Amino acid sequence: MKVTVFGIGYVGLVQAAVLAEVGHDVVCVDVNAERVENLKKGVIPIFEPGLTPLVQRNYEAGRLVFTTEAELGVKHGRIQFIAVGTPPDEDGSADLQYVLAVAKTIATYMDFPKIIVDKSTVPVGTADKVSACVAAVLAERGVEIGFDVVSNPEFLKEGAAVADCQRPDRIVIGTDSPAVEEKMRELYAPFNRNHERMIVMDVRSAELTKYAANCMLATKISFMNEMSNLAELLGADIEKVRQGIGSDPRIGYHFIYPGCGYGGSCFPKDVQALVKTAEKVGYVPALLKSVEQVNSRQKDKLFAHVHSYFKGDLAGKRIALWGLSFKPNTDDMRDAPSRVLMEKLWAAGATVQAFDPEAMNEAQRIYGTRADLSLMGTKEAALIGADALVVCTEWNAFKAPDFEVLKAHLKHPVIIDGRNLYEPEMLEAYGIAYYGIGRGRSVVV
Ligand code: NAD
Ligand code: UDX
């Protein structure tokens, strides 16, 4: 099938490549000319396992085309995906300007009926806004061309995006039209084998499903972070508690890892956006507000530990930081806990020596060159001459360091671990002070 994807970011690029791989003919349109030019040369803008060969293979086979020419994109596909960003605006609501700009573009150039697919995460009611926008432009043009707007939210996780798109748990389609459903079934047929993954519903329910999924997962994390704070005060170990409750299949082991707060481009903004959606219809979303509040408190936690360990005297201290990305297997630093920590350390007069296996270029792009941030070539180099080590991301490379080397490099043998990678008893045996998250006796007092 002929498909067009607007927005070649994490979602658009991965989805386009996966659709091309099964034989669809995909044109990708982006307003970022540098990104498009780089993709044509095989330079992939993001780090995502398995993505580079997938894109290159399909680009060379001609099934994947990259362009800034919107008209070319609109004229290509019967199916037009909108996969652009929906960042928070000033009050936290999802900013729909990019989505509506694409809708307008599609309406401006379309010359045969289109199925417009909202792949971006958008508030309930957005499909109606997209429809109204397209209808208005068609009316201005004085043409009558049929179109449908479908909600098809994306559930991929960064770091596993290719696998998630190739083997989705579910494909949610929001439409009331049997003809559109049939076309979407044809598009996704290669991903819907062996058992039924397609869940078809009305548009508004599909739009809410995406927010409900992310908010449920964020709620699990904030709940565990709240328990971890209690565990610290009560002298319990949250890691034992986690296993104790995860063994109940009604609770399960997934997404109950306490830590230094959830980050990324989805949970923080989607929880906020659903709060705003609720408030706009006169509902007070007490639980969602607490989820957000617990998370922002949790993101301050590592700094509070460092501050307390050095008794508030952070001026001139050098802090080694392992992990900049918001989670492993990505170079994405959007809303990463590491950023909250670094910015607080800088404000307190400390400097940071950081290492991340993939996010060094991204850190350089965000923070540029500054005297209080040194981006180091290895995790060991980040330790040399540092006063303490803080771990922000659970990359595999950080899971079994040489603790003797670590102790020798640090001025104060102390690890503040935002991801509970190490066992307190083991570090005690090495003579290293250890502060995890919710690990009772390791709390800084
Ligand atoms: P992104 O910022 O990585 O990519 C968005 C792309 O859209 C950029 O390349 C930008 O240049 C392009 N763009 C902006 N305006 C455009 C226009 N008018 N025409 C063509 N291209 C345009 O964003 P993302 O992370 O891929 O997220 C996209 C959407 O998917 C968001 O709504 C997000 O909430 C949702 N989502 C993201 C994830 C994730 O893990 N990143 C997962 C599920 C859903
Ligand atoms: C999330 C959703 O999982 C995905 O379905 C949706 O499409 C986009 O948003 P992503 O943001 O890529 O995906 O990462 P995810 O693995 O969900 O982690 C989000 C944050 O939660 C990370 O900062 C991670 O460290 C944190 N987290 C996750 C925890 O703190 N504890 C956990 O148990 C799980």
Short mmCIF file of C-alpha atoms and ligand atoms in Angstrom, two decimals:
data_model
loop_
_atom_site.label_atom_id
_atom_site.label_comp_id
_atom_site.label_asym_id
_atom_site.label_seq_id
_atom_site.Cartn_x
_atom_site.Cartn_y
_atom_site.Cartn_z
CA MET A 1 0.00 0.00 0.00
CA LYS A 2 1.07 3.61 -0.53
CA VAL A 3 1.63 5.33 2.79
CA THR A 4 2.84 8.80 3.77
CA VAL A 5 4.26 9.64 7.19
CA PHE A 6 4.52 13.25 8.37
CA GLY A 7 7.19 13.65 11.09
CA ILE A 8 10.38 11.56 11.01
CA GLY A 9 11.09 11.42 14.76
CA TYR A 10 11.11 8.42 17.08
CA VAL A 11 7.60 7.38 16.16
CA GLY A 12 7.40 8.38 12.49
CA LEU A 13 10.78 7.01 11.46
CA VAL A 14 10.44 3.68 13.25
CA GLN A 15 6.87 3.12 12.07
CA ALA A 16 7.77 4.11 8.49
CA ALA A 17 10.76 1.75 8.40
CA VAL A 18 8.77 -1.14 9.84
CA LEU A 19 5.94 -0.60 7.33
CA ALA A 20 8.45 -0.43 4.45
CA GLU A 21 10.14 -3.63 5.63
CA VAL A 22 6.94 -5.64 5.05
CA GLY A 23 6.56 -4.19 1.55
CA HIS A 24 4.56 -0.99 1.87
CA ASP A 25 5.67 1.96 -0.22
CA VAL A 26 6.39 4.75 2.28
CA VAL A 27 7.16 8.44 1.76
CA CYS A 28 8.35 10.33 4.87
CA VAL A 29 7.94 14.09 5.05
CA ASP A 30 9.65 16.34 7.59
CA VAL A 31 10.12 20.10 7.85
CA ASN A 32 13.63 19.56 9.20
CA ALA A 33 15.73 19.70 6.00
CA GLU A 34 18.96 18.68 7.75
CA ARG A 35 17.28 15.56 9.14
CA VAL A 36 15.96 14.64 5.68
CA GLU A 37 19.34 15.19 4.00
CA ASN A 38 21.11 13.12 6.66
CA LEU A 39 18.63 10.27 6.30
CA LYS A 40 19.26 10.19 2.56
CA LYS A 41 22.96 9.71 3.39
CA GLY A 42 22.14 6.93 5.85
CA VAL A 43 22.69 9.09 8.95
CA ILE A 44 19.97 8.17 11.45
CA PRO A 45 18.99 11.03 13.78
CA ILE A 46 18.35 8.91 16.88
CA PHE A 47 19.94 5.92 18.59
CA GLU A 48 17.48 3.05 18.53
CA PRO A 49 18.60 -0.60 18.47
CA GLY A 50 18.12 -2.22 15.05
CA LEU A 51 16.94 0.95 13.34
CA THR A 52 19.97 1.85 11.20
CA PRO A 53 20.09 -1.32 9.04
CA LEU A 54 16.31 -1.35 8.75
CA VAL A 55 16.22 2.22 7.41
CA GLN A 56 19.22 1.76 5.12
CA ARG A 57 17.92 -1.49 3.64
CA ASN A 58 14.50 -0.07 2.83
CA TYR A 59 15.86 3.25 1.59
CA GLU A 60 18.17 1.42 -0.82
CA ALA A 61 15.28 -0.79 -1.96
CA GLY A 62 13.27 2.37 -2.75
CA ARG A 63 10.45 1.50 -0.37
CA LEU A 64 11.37 4.37 1.96
CA VAL A 65 11.67 7.91 0.61
CA PHE A 66 12.65 11.00 2.61
CA THR A 67 11.57 14.46 1.54
CA THR A 68 10.73 17.96 2.73
CA GLU A 69 8.26 18.31 -0.14
CA ALA A 70 4.87 18.10 1.50
CA GLU A 71 3.01 18.10 -1.82
CA LEU A 72 4.87 15.02 -2.97
CA GLY A 73 3.98 13.29 0.31
CA VAL A 74 0.31 14.22 0.19
CA LYS A 75 -0.07 13.06 -3.41
CA HIS A 76 1.59 9.72 -2.63
CA GLY A 77 -0.37 7.91 0.05
CA ARG A 78 -4.00 6.97 0.40
CA ILE A 79 -3.04 6.65 4.06
CA GLN A 80 -1.49 9.77 5.61
CA PHE A 81 0.05 9.38 9.06
CA ILE A 82 0.48 12.38 11.33
CA ALA A 83 3.43 11.55 13.63
CA VAL A 84 4.64 14.99 14.66
CA GLY A 85 5.33 16.20 18.20
CA THR A 86 2.63 17.27 20.67
CA PRO A 87 4.75 19.06 23.29
CA PRO A 88 3.23 20.72 26.33
CA ASP A 89 2.19 24.34 25.89
CA GLU A 90 2.55 26.93 28.70
CA ASP A 91 -0.19 25.42 30.88
CA GLY A 92 0.71 21.76 30.25
CA SER A 93 -1.99 21.04 27.65
CA ALA A 94 -0.85 19.22 24.50
CA ASP A 95 0.15 21.77 21.87
CA LEU A 96 -1.63 20.76 18.67
CA GLN A 97 -0.05 23.33 16.35
CA TYR A 98 2.14 20.79 14.53
CA VAL A 99 -0.69 18.27 14.15
CA LEU A 100 -3.03 20.92 12.76
CA ALA A 101 -0.31 22.30 10.47
CA VAL A 102 0.00 18.84 8.90
CA ALA A 103 -3.79 18.55 8.61
CA LYS A 104 -3.82 21.86 6.75
CA THR A 105 -1.00 20.72 4.46
CA ILE A 106 -2.81 17.49 3.61
CA ALA A 107 -6.01 19.43 2.83
CA THR A 108 -4.10 21.92 0.70
CA TYR A 109 -2.62 19.35 -1.67
CA MET A 110 -4.95 16.33 -1.58
CA ASP A 111 -6.47 15.42 -4.92
CA PHE A 112 -8.06 12.06 -4.08
CA PRO A 113 -9.70 10.64 -0.88
CA LYS A 114 -7.43 10.18 2.11
CA ILE A 115 -7.41 8.29 5.36
CA ILE A 116 -5.71 10.65 7.81
CA VAL A 117 -4.27 8.76 10.77
CA ASP A 118 -3.51 10.50 14.07
CA LYS A 119 -0.46 8.59 15.28
CA SER A 120 0.73 11.40 17.55
CA THR A 121 -0.51 11.29 21.13
CA VAL A 122 -3.40 13.76 21.07
CA PRO A 123 -6.15 14.76 23.53
CA VAL A 124 -9.67 13.44 23.16
CA GLY A 125 -11.46 15.51 20.54
CA THR A 126 -8.41 16.09 18.34
CA ALA A 127 -9.72 13.96 15.46
CA ASP A 128 -12.72 16.30 15.34
CA LYS A 129 -10.36 19.30 15.20
CA VAL A 130 -8.33 17.68 12.41
CA SER A 131 -11.56 16.96 10.49
CA ALA A 132 -12.77 20.54 10.91
CA CYS A 133 -9.39 21.89 9.78
CA VAL A 134 -9.30 19.69 6.65
CA ALA A 135 -12.93 20.48 5.80
CA ALA A 136 -12.29 24.23 6.12
CA VAL A 137 -9.31 24.15 3.73
CA LEU A 138 -11.18 21.99 1.20
CA ALA A 139 -14.08 24.46 1.37
CA GLU A 140 -11.68 27.36 0.77
CA ARG A 141 -10.28 25.48 -2.23
CA GLY A 142 -13.84 24.92 -3.42
CA VAL A 143 -13.30 21.18 -3.90
CA GLU A 144 -15.17 18.16 -2.57
CA ILE A 145 -12.87 15.26 -1.76
CA GLY A 146 -13.73 12.59 0.80
CA PHE A 147 -11.54 11.97 3.83
CA ASP A 148 -11.62 10.12 7.15
CA VAL A 149 -9.71 10.81 10.34
CA VAL A 150 -8.63 7.77 12.35
CA SER A 151 -7.02 7.57 15.76
CA ASN A 152 -4.19 5.02 15.88
CA PRO A 153 -2.09 5.76 18.96
CA GLU A 154 1.46 4.46 19.21
CA PHE A 155 2.60 2.36 22.17
CA LEU A 156 6.29 1.83 21.32
CA LYS A 157 8.94 2.20 24.02
CA GLU A 158 12.19 3.97 23.21
CA GLY A 159 15.12 1.57 23.28
CA ALA A 160 12.84 -1.23 22.02
CA ALA A 161 10.93 0.75 19.41
CA VAL A 162 11.67 -1.45 16.39
CA ALA A 163 10.69 -4.65 18.19
CA ASP A 164 7.58 -3.00 19.64
CA CYS A 165 6.42 -1.89 16.17
CA GLN A 166 7.24 -5.21 14.54
CA ARG A 167 5.46 -7.22 17.24
CA PRO A 168 2.92 -4.89 18.82
CA ASP A 169 0.93 -6.06 21.86
CA ARG A 170 -2.09 -4.33 20.37
CA ILE A 171 -3.03 -2.11 17.45
CA VAL A 172 -5.70 0.33 18.57
CA ILE A 173 -7.85 1.78 15.80
CA GLY A 174 -10.43 4.44 16.49
CA THR A 175 -12.98 4.73 13.69
CA ASP A 176 -16.70 4.32 13.11
CA SER A 177 -16.25 3.51 9.43
CA PRO A 178 -16.17 -0.18 8.36
CA ALA A 179 -14.42 0.82 5.10
CA VAL A 180 -11.64 2.59 7.00
CA GLU A 181 -11.33 -0.34 9.40
CA GLU A 182 -10.87 -2.65 6.40
CA LYS A 183 -8.06 -0.48 4.99
CA MET A 184 -6.32 -0.26 8.37
CA ARG A 185 -6.60 -4.05 8.68
CA GLU A 186 -4.96 -4.42 5.27
CA LEU A 187 -2.15 -2.04 6.27
CA TYR A 188 -1.41 -3.84 9.53
CA ALA A 189 -2.12 -7.40 8.33
CA PRO A 190 1.59 -8.40 8.46
CA PHE A 191 1.66 -7.41 12.15
CA ASN A 192 -1.63 -9.06 13.01
CA ARG A 193 -0.82 -12.69 12.34
CA ASN A 194 -1.26 -15.70 14.64
CA HIS A 195 -3.60 -13.94 17.02
CA GLU A 196 -5.83 -10.87 16.88
CA ARG A 197 -4.03 -7.73 17.99
CA MET A 198 -6.36 -5.20 16.45
CA ILE A 199 -8.72 -3.48 18.88
CA VAL A 200 -11.24 -1.35 17.01
CA MET A 201 -13.28 1.27 18.87
CA ASP A 202 -14.74 4.73 18.48
CA VAL A 203 -12.31 7.61 17.95
CA ARG A 204 -12.63 9.25 21.39
CA SER A 205 -12.06 5.97 23.23
CA ALA A 206 -8.95 5.33 21.13
CA GLU A 207 -7.61 8.79 21.93
CA LEU A 208 -8.21 8.27 25.65
CA THR A 209 -6.72 4.75 25.57
CA LYS A 210 -3.27 6.18 24.87
CA TYR A 211 -3.37 8.59 27.81
CA ALA A 212 -4.90 5.98 30.11
CA ALA A 213 -2.08 3.53 29.28
CA ASN A 214 0.73 6.01 29.94
CA CYS A 215 -0.93 7.40 33.05
CA MET A 216 -1.50 3.92 34.48
CA LEU A 217 2.19 3.08 34.00
CA ALA A 218 3.28 6.42 35.47
CA THR A 219 0.94 5.77 38.42
CA LYS A 220 2.60 2.41 39.10
CA ILE A 221 6.00 4.07 39.18
CA SER A 222 4.94 6.96 41.42
CA PHE A 223 3.22 4.50 43.76
CA MET A 224 6.45 2.54 44.10
CA ASN A 225 8.48 5.70 44.57
CA GLU A 226 6.11 6.71 47.35
CA MET A 227 6.55 3.27 48.95
CA SER A 228 10.33 3.63 48.61
CA ASN A 229 10.26 6.90 50.52
CA LEU A 230 8.23 5.24 53.25
CA ALA A 231 10.60 2.25 53.26
CA GLU A 232 13.53 4.60 53.90
CA LEU A 233 11.82 6.16 56.87
CA LEU A 234 10.60 2.85 58.25
CA GLY A 235 13.84 0.90 57.84
CA ALA A 236 12.47 -1.49 55.18
CA ASP A 237 14.07 -2.46 51.85
CA ILE A 238 11.88 -1.57 48.84
CA GLU A 239 13.67 -4.18 46.70
CA LYS A 240 12.33 -6.92 49.00
CA VAL A 241 8.91 -5.27 49.01
CA ARG A 242 8.95 -5.06 45.19
CA GLN A 243 9.48 -8.79 44.90
CA GLY A 244 6.94 -9.46 47.60
CA ILE A 245 4.18 -7.61 45.79
CA GLY A 246 5.23 -8.38 42.19
CA SER A 247 4.74 -12.09 42.86
CA ASP A 248 0.99 -11.39 43.04
CA PRO A 249 -0.13 -11.82 39.42
CA ARG A 250 -2.75 -9.13 39.95
CA ILE A 251 0.12 -6.68 40.54
CA GLY A 252 2.88 -8.20 38.40
CA TYR A 253 6.59 -7.40 38.19
CA HIS A 254 6.45 -4.83 35.37
CA PHE A 255 6.82 -1.11 36.00
CA ILE A 256 7.22 -1.36 39.75
CA TYR A 257 10.89 -0.38 39.83
CA PRO A 258 11.49 2.54 42.18
CA GLY A 259 14.06 5.06 41.03
CA CYS A 260 14.96 8.70 40.56
CA GLY A 261 11.66 9.47 38.80
CA TYR A 262 10.22 8.76 35.38
CA GLY A 263 11.42 10.88 32.46
CA GLY A 264 11.23 10.73 28.69
CA SER A 265 9.12 12.46 26.12
CA CYS A 266 5.88 10.73 27.08
CA PHE A 267 5.00 10.12 30.74
CA PRO A 268 5.71 13.62 32.10
CA LYS A 269 3.91 15.43 29.30
CA ASP A 270 1.04 12.95 28.94
CA VAL A 271 0.17 12.93 32.65
CA GLN A 272 0.18 16.74 32.59
CA ALA A 273 -1.92 16.86 29.43
CA LEU A 274 -4.56 14.49 30.85
CA VAL A 275 -4.73 16.63 34.00
CA LYS A 276 -5.48 19.62 31.76
CA THR A 277 -8.03 17.69 29.69
CA ALA A 278 -9.81 16.67 32.91
CA GLU A 279 -9.81 20.20 34.28
CA LYS A 280 -11.23 21.55 31.04
CA VAL A 281 -14.30 19.34 31.48
CA GLY A 282 -14.66 20.35 35.13
CA TYR A 283 -13.16 17.25 36.76
CA VAL A 284 -10.46 17.38 39.44
CA PRO A 285 -8.01 14.54 38.61
CA ALA A 286 -6.70 14.11 42.16
CA LEU A 287 -4.82 10.87 41.49
CA LEU A 288 -3.10 12.12 38.33
CA LYS A 289 -2.00 15.32 40.05
CA SER A 290 -0.43 13.28 42.83
CA VAL A 291 1.34 11.03 40.32
CA GLU A 292 2.99 14.09 38.86
CA GLN A 293 3.77 15.64 42.24
CA VAL A 294 5.39 12.45 43.56
CA ASN A 295 7.48 12.22 40.40
CA SER A 296 8.80 15.75 40.51
CA ARG A 297 9.70 15.26 44.18
CA GLN A 298 11.46 12.03 43.28
CA LYS A 299 13.57 13.77 40.65
CA ASP A 300 15.00 15.99 43.42
CA LYS A 301 15.97 13.00 45.48
CA LEU A 302 19.48 12.34 44.17
CA PHE A 303 20.45 15.95 44.69
CA ALA A 304 19.02 15.82 48.22
CA HIS A 305 21.22 12.78 48.95
CA VAL A 306 24.37 14.47 47.58
CA HIS A 307 23.54 17.69 49.42
CA SER A 308 22.97 15.87 52.67
CA TYR A 309 26.11 13.69 52.33
CA PHE A 310 28.29 16.80 51.89
CA LYS A 311 26.32 18.65 54.60
CA GLY A 312 25.20 21.31 52.17
CA ASP A 313 28.73 22.26 51.15
CA LEU A 314 28.74 21.56 47.41
CA ALA A 315 30.76 24.54 46.21
CA GLY A 316 33.75 23.23 44.27
CA LYS A 317 32.70 19.58 44.63
CA ARG A 318 33.15 17.42 41.55
CA ILE A 319 30.41 14.82 41.04
CA ALA A 320 30.82 11.82 38.74
CA LEU A 321 27.57 11.03 36.93
CA TRP A 322 26.86 7.72 35.19
CA GLY A 323 23.89 7.85 32.84
CA LEU A 324 22.42 10.90 31.11
CA SER A 325 19.60 9.38 29.02
CA PHE A 326 16.18 9.01 30.67
CA LYS A 327 16.52 5.23 30.42
CA PRO A 328 18.96 2.71 28.87
CA ASN A 329 19.25 1.95 25.14
CA THR A 330 18.37 5.45 24.01
CA ASP A 331 20.20 8.74 23.60
CA ASP A 332 17.04 10.66 24.49
CA MET A 333 17.47 13.11 27.38
CA ARG A 334 14.00 14.66 27.24
CA ASP A 335 12.85 15.21 30.86
CA ALA A 336 15.66 12.93 32.08
CA PRO A 337 16.25 12.82 35.87
CA SER A 338 19.97 13.45 35.14
CA ARG A 339 19.09 16.96 33.95
CA VAL A 340 17.35 17.89 37.19
CA LEU A 341 20.33 16.60 39.16
CA MET A 342 22.97 18.38 37.05
CA GLU A 343 21.12 21.68 37.05
CA LYS A 344 20.74 21.58 40.85
CA LEU A 345 24.40 20.63 41.32
CA TRP A 346 25.49 23.54 39.12
CA ALA A 347 23.26 25.96 41.02
CA ALA A 348 24.91 24.77 44.24
CA GLY A 349 28.39 25.42 42.82
CA ALA A 350 29.41 21.82 42.04
CA THR A 351 30.80 20.55 38.74
CA VAL A 352 29.83 17.36 36.91
CA GLN A 353 31.95 14.72 35.15
CA ALA A 354 29.48 12.68 33.15
CA PHE A 355 29.52 9.53 31.06
CA ASP A 356 26.73 7.89 29.08
CA PRO A 357 27.16 5.09 26.50
CA GLU A 358 25.00 6.89 23.89
CA ALA A 359 23.81 10.31 25.06
CA MET A 360 27.09 12.28 25.03
CA ASN A 361 26.31 14.09 21.78
CA GLU A 362 22.82 14.87 23.01
CA ALA A 363 24.22 16.33 26.26
CA GLN A 364 26.63 18.44 24.21
CA ARG A 365 23.76 19.61 22.02
CA ILE A 366 21.61 20.57 25.02
CA TYR A 367 24.22 22.13 27.29
CA GLY A 368 26.98 23.15 24.87
CA THR A 369 30.43 23.75 26.27
CA ARG A 370 30.44 24.90 29.89
CA ALA A 371 33.08 24.91 32.60
CA ASP A 372 30.96 22.98 35.09
CA LEU A 373 30.24 20.01 32.78
CA SER A 374 32.93 17.60 31.52
CA LEU A 375 31.74 14.90 29.16
CA MET A 376 34.15 12.00 29.68
CA GLY A 377 35.10 9.23 27.24
CA THR A 378 34.60 6.29 29.63
CA LYS A 379 32.82 5.56 32.88
CA GLU A 380 36.19 5.17 34.62
CA ALA A 381 37.40 8.57 33.37
CA ALA A 382 34.30 10.17 34.89
CA LEU A 383 35.43 8.92 38.32
CA ILE A 384 38.94 10.35 38.34
CA GLY A 385 39.24 13.08 40.94
CA ALA A 386 35.49 13.10 41.62
CA ASP A 387 34.15 13.49 45.14
CA ALA A 388 31.24 11.07 44.73
CA LEU A 389 29.47 8.92 42.11
CA VAL A 390 25.78 9.25 41.25
CA VAL A 391 24.09 6.69 38.97
CA CYS A 392 21.08 7.98 37.02
CA THR A 393 20.46 5.35 34.32
CA GLU A 394 20.59 1.55 34.53
CA TRP A 395 22.77 0.89 31.47
CA ASN A 396 24.18 -2.67 31.45
CA ALA A 397 27.70 -1.20 31.38
CA PHE A 398 27.16 0.20 34.90
CA LYS A 399 25.87 -2.99 36.50
CA ALA A 400 29.16 -4.66 37.47
CA PRO A 401 31.91 -2.05 37.79
CA ASP A 402 35.30 -2.82 39.33
CA PHE A 403 34.60 -1.50 42.82
CA GLU A 404 38.30 -1.45 43.78
CA VAL A 405 39.06 0.84 40.81
CA LEU A 406 36.02 2.91 41.63
CA LYS A 407 37.09 3.32 45.24
CA ALA A 408 40.63 4.23 44.24
CA HIS A 409 39.43 6.99 41.89
CA LEU A 410 36.85 8.67 44.13
CA LYS A 411 37.96 11.20 46.75
CA HIS A 412 35.08 10.09 48.98
CA PRO A 413 34.13 6.45 48.47
CA VAL A 414 30.40 7.00 48.08
CA ILE A 415 27.81 5.90 45.53
CA ILE A 416 24.35 7.44 45.29
CA ASP A 417 22.39 5.02 43.18
CA GLY A 418 19.18 6.25 41.54
CA ARG A 419 18.39 2.83 40.03
CA ASN A 420 19.23 0.35 42.81
CA LEU A 421 21.88 -1.42 40.74
CA TYR A 422 24.03 -2.58 43.64
CA GLU A 423 23.60 -4.44 46.90
CA PRO A 424 24.23 -2.37 50.03
CA GLU A 425 25.96 -5.29 51.84
CA MET A 426 28.41 -5.81 48.99
CA LEU A 427 29.38 -2.15 48.88
CA GLU A 428 29.76 -2.11 52.62
CA ALA A 429 32.24 -4.98 52.28
CA TYR A 430 34.24 -2.83 49.81
CA GLY A 431 34.19 0.07 52.26
CA ILE A 432 32.03 2.19 49.96
CA ALA A 433 29.18 4.24 51.41
CA TYR A 434 25.99 3.44 49.50
CA TYR A 435 22.68 5.25 49.21
CA GLY A 436 20.02 3.58 47.09
CA ILE A 437 16.34 4.38 46.65
CA GLY A 438 14.11 3.06 49.43
CA ARG A 439 16.70 0.81 50.97
CA GLY A 440 15.99 1.40 54.61
CA ARG A 441 19.27 1.60 56.41
CA SER A 442 21.11 3.24 53.50
CA VAL A 443 19.17 6.48 53.82
CA VAL A 444 21.25 9.61 54.28
CA VAL A 445 20.38 11.22 57.59
P1 NAD B 1 9.96 13.83 17.61
O1 NAD B 1 10.11 15.19 18.17
O2 NAD B 1 11.06 12.83 17.75
O3 NAD B 1 9.64 13.95 16.04
C1 NAD B 1 8.69 14.83 15.49
C2 NAD B 1 9.12 15.18 14.07
O4 NAD B 1 8.06 15.91 13.46
C3 NAD B 1 10.37 16.08 13.99
O5 NAD B 1 11.33 15.49 13.14
C4 NAD B 1 9.82 17.40 13.41
O6 NAD B 1 10.75 18.08 12.60
C5 NAD B 1 8.65 16.89 12.60
N1 NAD B 1 7.65 17.90 12.24
C6 NAD B 1 7.17 18.94 12.97
N2 NAD B 1 6.26 19.64 12.27
C7 NAD B 1 6.14 19.02 11.06
C8 NAD B 1 5.34 19.25 9.90
N3 NAD B 1 4.48 20.26 9.85
N4 NAD B 1 5.49 18.42 8.85
C9 NAD B 1 6.36 17.40 8.89
N5 NAD B 1 7.14 17.12 9.95
C10 NAD B 1 7.03 17.92 11.04
O7 NAD B 1 8.60 13.26 18.22
P2 NAD B 1 8.27 11.74 18.64
O8 NAD B 1 8.97 11.39 19.88
O9 NAD B 1 8.39 10.87 17.43
O10 NAD B 1 6.72 11.90 19.01
C11 NAD B 1 5.73 12.12 18.03
C12 NAD B 1 4.37 11.89 18.66
O11 NAD B 1 4.24 10.52 19.04
C13 NAD B 1 4.10 12.70 19.93
O12 NAD B 1 2.75 13.03 19.99
C14 NAD B 1 4.45 11.73 21.03
O13 NAD B 1 3.75 12.01 22.23
C15 NAD B 1 3.97 10.42 20.45
N6 NAD B 1 4.64 9.22 20.98
C16 NAD B 1 5.98 9.24 21.20
C17 NAD B 1 6.61 8.08 21.69
C18 NAD B 1 8.10 8.07 21.99
O14 NAD B 1 8.53 7.14 22.66
N7 NAD B 1 8.88 9.02 21.52
C19 NAD B 1 5.87 6.92 21.89
C20 NAD B 1 4.50 6.95 21.61
C21 NAD B 1 3.90 8.10 21.14
C1 UDX B 2 6.56 5.06 27.45
C2 UDX B 2 5.58 3.89 27.38
O1 UDX B 2 6.14 2.76 28.05
C3 UDX B 2 5.26 3.56 25.92
O2 UDX B 2 4.29 2.52 25.85
C4 UDX B 2 4.71 4.81 25.24
O3 UDX B 2 4.41 4.56 23.88
C5 UDX B 2 5.72 5.95 25.36
O4 UDX B 2 6.03 6.18 26.76
P1 UDX B 2 9.19 5.35 27.11
O5 UDX B 2 8.97 6.76 27.55
O6 UDX B 2 10.01 5.08 25.91
O7 UDX B 2 7.79 4.64 26.85
O8 UDX B 2 9.91 4.57 28.32
P2 UDX B 2 9.48 3.61 29.52
O9 UDX B 2 10.21 2.34 29.39
O10 UDX B 2 8.03 3.52 29.70
O11 UDX B 2 10.10 4.41 30.77
C6 UDX B 2 9.65 5.70 31.10
C7 UDX B 2 10.34 6.18 32.36
O12 UDX B 2 9.88 5.44 33.48
C8 UDX B 2 11.87 6.02 32.34
O13 UDX B 2 12.47 7.18 32.89
C9 UDX B 2 12.12 4.82 33.23
O14 UDX B 2 13.36 4.86 33.87
C10 UDX B 2 10.99 4.97 34.24
N1 UDX B 2 10.60 3.69 34.89
C11 UDX B 2 10.08 2.68 34.14
C12 UDX B 2 10.75 3.56 36.27
O15 UDX B 2 11.22 4.48 36.96
N2 UDX B 2 10.34 2.38 36.85
C13 UDX B 2 9.81 1.34 36.15
O16 UDX B 2 9.46 0.32 36.76
C14 UDX B 2 9.68 1.50 34.74
#
